[in-house]
mmCIF file of C-alpha atoms in Angstrom:
data_model
loop_
_atom_site.group_PDB
_atom_site.id
_atom_site.type_symbol
_atom_site.label_atom_id
_atom_site.label_comp_id
_atom_site.label_asym_id
_atom_site.label_seq_id
_atom_site.Cartn_x
_atom_site.Cartn_y
_atom_site.Cartn_z
ATOM 1 C CA MET A 1 -46.166 -175.549 -61.454
ATOM 2 C CA GLN A 2 -43.019 -177.581 -62.341
ATOM 3 C CA THR A 3 -39.820 -176.343 -60.815
ATOM 4 C CA SER A 4 -36.527 -176.464 -62.756
ATOM 5 C CA PHE A 5 -33.455 -177.749 -60.989
ATOM 6 C CA ILE A 6 -31.200 -175.652 -63.262
ATOM 7 C CA PRO A 7 -30.735 -172.131 -61.893
ATOM 8 C CA ASP A 8 -31.461 -169.192 -64.149
ATOM 9 C CA LEU A 9 -28.208 -167.852 -65.637
ATOM 10 C CA PRO A 10 -27.606 -164.756 -67.711
ATOM 11 C CA ASP A 11 -27.773 -165.113 -71.469
ATOM 12 C CA GLU A 12 -24.006 -164.561 -71.637
ATOM 13 C CA PHE A 13 -23.400 -168.087 -70.235
ATOM 14 C CA PRO A 14 -25.325 -170.563 -72.440
ATOM 15 C CA CYS A 15 -22.495 -173.117 -72.348
ATOM 16 C CA LEU A 16 -22.443 -173.055 -68.559
ATOM 17 C CA SER A 17 -26.183 -173.773 -68.483
ATOM 18 C CA VAL A 18 -25.715 -176.757 -70.770
ATOM 19 C CA PHE A 19 -22.829 -178.026 -68.636
ATOM 20 C CA LEU A 20 -24.874 -177.802 -65.422
ATOM 21 C CA GLY A 21 -27.724 -179.565 -67.195
ATOM 22 C CA PHE A 22 -25.433 -182.484 -68.057
ATOM 23 C CA ILE A 23 -24.172 -182.682 -64.479
ATOM 24 C CA LEU A 24 -27.723 -182.827 -63.063
ATOM 25 C CA ALA A 25 -28.735 -185.375 -65.709
ATOM 26 C CA PHE A 26 -25.839 -187.645 -64.766
ATOM 27 C CA GLY A 27 -26.760 -187.293 -61.097
ATOM 28 C CA ALA A 28 -30.414 -188.186 -61.741
ATOM 29 C CA ALA A 29 -29.292 -191.248 -63.728
ATOM 30 C CA LYS A 30 -27.089 -192.285 -60.772
ATOM 31 C CA ILE A 31 -23.949 -192.402 -62.956
ATOM 32 C CA ASP A 32 -20.689 -192.524 -61.010
ATOM 33 C CA MET A 33 -19.115 -189.116 -61.549
ATOM 34 C CA SER A 34 -15.609 -190.496 -60.964
ATOM 35 C CA ASN A 35 -15.927 -192.526 -64.172
ATOM 36 C CA VAL A 36 -17.122 -189.443 -65.995
ATOM 37 C CA ALA A 37 -14.132 -187.512 -64.642
ATOM 38 C CA ILE A 38 -11.763 -190.168 -65.999
ATOM 39 C CA VAL A 39 -13.392 -190.015 -69.429
ATOM 40 C CA PHE A 40 -13.249 -186.224 -69.520
ATOM 41 C CA GLY A 41 -9.647 -186.315 -68.289
ATOM 42 C CA ALA A 42 -8.591 -188.668 -71.064
ATOM 43 C CA LEU A 43 -10.508 -186.551 -73.564
ATOM 44 C CA GLY A 44 -8.786 -183.421 -72.292
ATOM 45 C CA VAL A 45 -5.335 -185.001 -72.665
ATOM 46 C CA GLY A 46 -6.138 -186.062 -76.241
ATOM 47 C CA ILE A 47 -7.417 -182.624 -77.139
ATOM 48 C CA GLY A 48 -4.341 -181.065 -75.513
ATOM 49 C CA PHE A 49 -1.986 -183.134 -77.657
ATOM 50 C CA GLY A 50 -4.049 -182.404 -80.744
ATOM 51 C CA LEU A 51 -4.021 -178.646 -80.134
ATOM 52 C CA GLN A 52 -0.342 -178.492 -79.184
ATOM 53 C CA ASN A 53 0.810 -177.426 -82.655
ATOM 54 C CA ILE A 54 -2.045 -174.945 -82.958
ATOM 55 C CA PHE A 55 -1.117 -173.254 -79.681
ATOM 56 C CA ASN A 56 2.545 -173.284 -80.712
ATOM 57 C CA ASN A 57 1.680 -171.475 -83.939
ATOM 58 C CA LEU A 58 -0.554 -169.011 -82.086
ATOM 59 C CA ILE A 59 2.196 -168.116 -79.627
ATOM 60 C CA SER A 60 4.674 -167.847 -82.515
ATOM 61 C CA GLY A 61 2.249 -165.461 -84.229
ATOM 62 C CA LEU A 62 2.261 -163.234 -81.144
ATOM 63 C CA ILE A 63 6.069 -163.274 -81.105
ATOM 64 C CA LEU A 64 6.125 -162.243 -84.765
ATOM 65 C CA ALA A 65 3.688 -159.428 -84.022
ATOM 66 C CA PHE A 66 5.728 -157.974 -81.135
ATOM 67 C CA GLU A 67 9.352 -158.698 -82.111
ATOM 68 C CA ARG A 68 8.788 -158.239 -85.885
ATOM 69 C CA PRO A 69 11.727 -160.356 -87.126
ATOM 70 C CA VAL A 70 9.720 -160.775 -90.335
ATOM 71 C CA GLN A 71 7.562 -158.141 -92.018
ATOM 72 C CA VAL A 72 5.294 -158.113 -95.038
ATOM 73 C CA GLY A 73 7.449 -157.528 -98.120
ATOM 74 C CA ASP A 74 10.576 -159.176 -96.714
ATOM 75 C CA VAL A 75 12.329 -161.858 -98.765
ATOM 76 C CA ILE A 76 13.010 -164.871 -96.569
ATOM 77 C CA GLN A 77 14.547 -168.318 -96.975
ATOM 78 C CA ILE A 78 13.355 -171.241 -94.830
ATOM 79 C CA SER A 79 15.874 -174.077 -94.870
ATOM 80 C CA SER A 80 13.635 -176.667 -93.183
ATOM 81 C CA ILE A 81 11.126 -176.663 -96.057
ATOM 82 C CA ASN A 82 13.549 -175.421 -98.746
ATOM 83 C CA ILE A 83 11.637 -172.367 -99.949
ATOM 84 C CA MET A 84 12.571 -168.772 -100.660
ATOM 85 C CA GLY A 85 10.149 -165.963 -101.425
ATOM 86 C CA GLU A 86 8.424 -162.752 -100.405
ATOM 87 C CA VAL A 87 6.229 -162.552 -97.322
ATOM 88 C CA LYS A 88 2.741 -161.535 -98.458
ATOM 89 C CA ASP A 89 0.767 -161.903 -95.228
ATOM 90 C CA ILE A 90 1.444 -162.630 -91.548
ATOM 91 C CA GLY A 91 -1.544 -164.162 -89.740
ATOM 92 C CA ILE A 92 -2.056 -165.157 -86.131
ATOM 93 C CA ARG A 93 -1.520 -168.860 -86.950
ATOM 94 C CA ALA A 94 0.245 -168.984 -90.332
ATOM 95 C CA SER A 95 1.923 -166.713 -92.847
ATOM 96 C CA THR A 96 1.842 -166.646 -96.652
ATOM 97 C CA VAL A 97 5.106 -166.701 -98.622
ATOM 98 C CA ARG A 98 5.080 -166.243 -102.395
ATOM 99 C CA THR A 99 8.014 -168.011 -104.019
ATOM 100 C CA PHE A 100 9.821 -166.625 -107.055
ATOM 101 C CA ASP A 101 8.160 -169.196 -109.315
ATOM 102 C CA GLY A 102 4.709 -167.894 -108.332
ATOM 103 C CA ALA A 103 3.591 -170.486 -105.756
ATOM 104 C CA GLU A 104 1.997 -169.265 -102.534
ATOM 105 C CA VAL A 105 3.083 -171.353 -99.554
ATOM 106 C CA ILE A 106 1.180 -171.286 -96.248
ATOM 107 C CA VAL A 107 3.873 -171.525 -93.576
ATOM 108 C CA PRO A 108 2.903 -172.182 -89.918
ATOM 109 C CA ASN A 109 4.320 -169.439 -87.727
ATOM 110 C CA GLY A 110 6.108 -172.038 -85.631
ATOM 111 C CA ASN A 111 8.417 -172.713 -88.615
ATOM 112 C CA LEU A 112 9.400 -169.044 -88.722
ATOM 113 C CA ILE A 113 10.285 -168.939 -85.023
ATOM 114 C CA SER A 114 11.573 -172.402 -84.126
ATOM 115 C CA ASN A 115 13.553 -173.308 -87.267
ATOM 116 C CA GLU A 116 16.431 -171.653 -89.096
ATOM 117 C CA MET A 117 15.200 -168.785 -91.271
ATOM 118 C CA SER A 118 17.160 -166.189 -93.262
ATOM 119 C CA ASN A 119 15.667 -162.751 -93.807
ATOM 120 C CA ARG A 120 17.353 -161.327 -96.883
ATOM 121 C CA THR A 121 15.880 -157.817 -96.578
ATOM 122 C CA LEU A 122 15.283 -157.250 -92.851
ATOM 123 C CA SER A 123 17.582 -154.251 -92.343
ATOM 124 C CA ASP A 124 19.518 -153.990 -95.608
ATOM 125 C CA SER A 125 18.452 -154.815 -99.161
ATOM 126 C CA ARG A 126 21.985 -154.678 -100.593
ATOM 127 C CA ARG A 127 23.635 -157.926 -101.671
ATOM 128 C CA ARG A 128 27.170 -158.718 -102.792
ATOM 129 C CA GLN A 129 27.700 -160.406 -106.134
ATOM 130 C CA GLU A 130 30.741 -162.442 -107.157
ATOM 131 C CA ILE A 131 32.147 -163.284 -110.586
ATOM 132 C CA LEU A 132 35.220 -165.486 -111.040
ATOM 133 C CA VAL A 133 37.393 -164.779 -114.084
ATOM 134 C CA GLY A 134 40.393 -166.683 -115.442
ATOM 135 C CA VAL A 135 42.769 -165.434 -118.170
ATOM 136 C CA ALA A 136 45.593 -167.107 -120.025
ATOM 137 C CA TYR A 137 49.104 -167.249 -118.602
ATOM 138 C CA GLY A 138 51.300 -164.470 -119.933
ATOM 139 C CA THR A 139 48.539 -161.859 -119.740
ATOM 140 C CA ASP A 140 49.384 -158.547 -118.044
ATOM 141 C CA THR A 141 47.611 -158.851 -114.675
ATOM 142 C CA ASN A 142 47.557 -155.085 -114.073
ATOM 143 C CA ARG A 143 45.828 -154.592 -117.440
ATOM 144 C CA VAL A 144 43.209 -157.200 -116.514
ATOM 145 C CA LEU A 145 42.589 -155.497 -113.151
ATOM 146 C CA GLU A 146 42.013 -152.193 -114.953
ATOM 147 C CA ILE A 147 39.552 -153.751 -117.411
ATOM 148 C CA LEU A 148 37.546 -155.513 -114.716
ATOM 149 C CA ASN A 149 37.423 -152.415 -112.532
ATOM 150 C CA LYS A 150 36.238 -150.255 -115.440
ATOM 151 C CA VAL A 151 33.503 -152.708 -116.443
ATOM 152 C CA VAL A 152 32.051 -152.896 -112.946
ATOM 153 C CA HIS A 153 32.041 -149.108 -112.423
ATOM 154 C CA GLU A 154 30.293 -148.561 -115.760
ATOM 155 C CA ASN A 155 27.339 -150.759 -114.815
ATOM 156 C CA GLU A 156 24.494 -148.658 -113.376
ATOM 157 C CA MET A 157 23.214 -151.449 -111.118
ATOM 158 C CA ALA A 158 26.562 -151.858 -109.350
ATOM 159 C CA LEU A 159 26.617 -149.693 -106.225
ATOM 160 C CA ASN A 160 29.488 -147.315 -105.515
ATOM 161 C CA GLU A 161 29.090 -147.814 -101.762
ATOM 162 C CA PRO A 162 30.340 -150.293 -100.660
ATOM 163 C CA SER A 163 32.852 -149.884 -103.457
ATOM 164 C CA PRO A 164 33.586 -152.773 -105.844
ATOM 165 C CA LEU A 165 36.629 -154.924 -105.154
ATOM 166 C CA ILE A 166 38.746 -156.576 -107.852
ATOM 167 C CA LEU A 167 41.281 -159.168 -106.676
ATOM 168 C CA PHE A 168 43.957 -161.346 -108.231
ATOM 169 C CA THR A 169 43.476 -164.621 -106.365
ATOM 170 C CA GLY A 170 46.293 -166.823 -107.647
ATOM 171 C CA PHE A 171 47.719 -169.133 -110.266
ATOM 172 C CA GLY A 172 45.237 -171.785 -111.347
ATOM 173 C CA ASP A 173 45.845 -174.993 -113.236
ATOM 174 C CA SER A 174 45.190 -173.350 -116.590
ATOM 175 C CA SER A 175 44.702 -169.652 -115.869
ATOM 176 C CA LEU A 176 45.486 -166.553 -113.851
ATOM 177 C CA ASP A 177 42.483 -166.232 -111.558
ATOM 178 C CA PHE A 178 40.623 -163.057 -110.577
ATOM 179 C CA ARG A 179 37.686 -162.380 -108.296
ATOM 180 C CA VAL A 180 35.185 -159.594 -109.023
ATOM 181 C CA LEU A 181 33.088 -158.434 -106.044
ATOM 182 C CA PHE A 182 30.433 -155.724 -106.224
ATOM 183 C CA TRP A 183 27.216 -154.768 -104.422
ATOM 184 C CA THR A 184 23.721 -154.373 -105.875
ATOM 185 C CA SER A 185 20.196 -153.971 -104.559
ATOM 186 C CA PHE A 186 18.559 -157.304 -103.869
ATOM 187 C CA GLU A 187 15.965 -157.014 -106.636
ATOM 188 C CA ASN A 188 18.643 -156.258 -109.269
ATOM 189 C CA GLY A 189 21.126 -158.909 -108.153
ATOM 190 C CA PHE A 190 20.647 -161.558 -110.836
ATOM 191 C CA VAL A 191 20.304 -159.087 -113.694
ATOM 192 C CA ALA A 192 23.337 -157.057 -112.601
ATOM 193 C CA LYS A 193 25.512 -160.155 -112.299
ATOM 194 C CA SER A 194 24.501 -161.260 -115.788
ATOM 195 C CA GLU A 195 25.150 -157.836 -117.319
ATOM 196 C CA VAL A 196 28.546 -157.453 -115.660
ATOM 197 C CA GLY A 197 29.565 -160.970 -116.721
ATOM 198 C CA VAL A 198 28.663 -160.309 -120.371
ATOM 199 C CA ALA A 199 30.425 -156.932 -120.285
ATOM 200 C CA ILE A 200 33.588 -158.544 -118.863
ATOM 201 C CA ASP A 201 33.644 -161.131 -121.646
ATOM 202 C CA THR A 202 33.171 -158.429 -124.286
ATOM 203 C CA ALA A 203 35.850 -156.158 -122.795
ATOM 204 C CA LEU A 204 38.440 -158.940 -122.498
ATOM 205 C CA LYS A 205 37.864 -160.060 -126.101
ATOM 206 C CA LYS A 206 38.172 -156.450 -127.281
ATOM 207 C CA ALA A 207 41.477 -156.117 -125.419
ATOM 208 C CA GLY A 208 42.769 -159.359 -126.912
ATOM 209 C CA VAL A 209 42.778 -161.187 -123.572
ATOM 210 C CA THR A 210 42.146 -164.921 -123.843
ATOM 211 C CA ILE A 211 39.968 -166.862 -121.411
ATOM 212 C CA PRO A 212 41.562 -170.329 -121.608
ATOM 213 C CA PHE A 213 39.999 -173.749 -121.589
ATOM 214 C CA PRO A 214 41.109 -176.201 -118.900
ATOM 215 C CA GLN A 215 44.298 -177.917 -120.067
ATOM 216 C CA ARG A 216 45.768 -181.303 -119.184
ATOM 217 C CA ASP A 217 49.036 -182.921 -120.301
ATOM 218 C CA LEU A 218 48.606 -186.448 -121.660
ATOM 219 C CA HIS A 219 51.659 -188.712 -121.780
ATOM 220 C CA ILE A 220 51.356 -191.798 -124.069
ATOM 221 C CA ILE A 221 53.817 -194.586 -123.356
ATOM 222 C CA PRO A 222 54.610 -196.968 -126.273
ATOM 223 C CA ASP A 223 54.162 -200.704 -125.716
ATOM 224 C CA ASP A 224 57.891 -201.459 -125.769
ATOM 225 C CA GLU A 225 58.517 -198.881 -123.037
ATOM 226 C CA LYS A 226 55.638 -200.284 -121.013
ATOM 227 C CA SER A 227 57.234 -203.735 -121.031
ATOM 228 C CA LYS A 228 60.550 -202.247 -119.902
ATOM 229 C CA ILE A 229 58.843 -200.462 -116.994
ATOM 230 C CA VAL A 230 57.055 -203.681 -115.981
ATOM 231 C CA ASP A 231 60.334 -205.633 -116.067
ATOM 232 C CA GLN A 232 62.049 -203.014 -113.928
ATOM 233 C CA MET A 233 59.266 -203.170 -111.371
ATOM 234 C CA LYS A 234 59.526 -206.990 -111.237
ATOM 235 C CA THR A 235 63.285 -206.883 -110.630
ATOM 236 C CA LYS A 236 62.723 -204.519 -107.705
#
């Protein structure tokens, strides 16, 4: 009866049986095991470099699972790959982000941990909106402040807390400049800013307040005066 040189191992270790079989086969063929060790060492280094990113993403996935800096439903912005969207799924190796134009981007978890990432809705979904307004010189600034304040408070999407802030910011080149600041929920931000901007334009027109165009003074010098200026510069 033929005797096997490979010891009987439990069924739970099939890979170990195969490995021992290779070792005995190399020994029977009188192959120098030191050469085999060098080959396997080089192979191990290559595999290690190849799996480096995979292990990095796996560890990053564990960090996301325990620290939870990003959750499903959050709106995030990743500067390194220039995308912004809603997190749809967080996997052990990669996460899925759906951008606002409908594309689904598979983002390795390492990008969420190692690179700069902004979470727009982590602890607070409120966002501040800003509208810059300029009116013609000679306009009553207090009247403009009243109009802007009324328009913002009448918009249902503008939050009362934090309260809106209307500021006169200075004297521009062609206008008296104002700054309108108000808070909205993140999902209503763009719509609210558009509605408030349109309402401001309507209210100012109704009150007879002019929003001026940029103005520049143009001085035209006649040819005879040009020659005089050139002669004066030459004499100097």
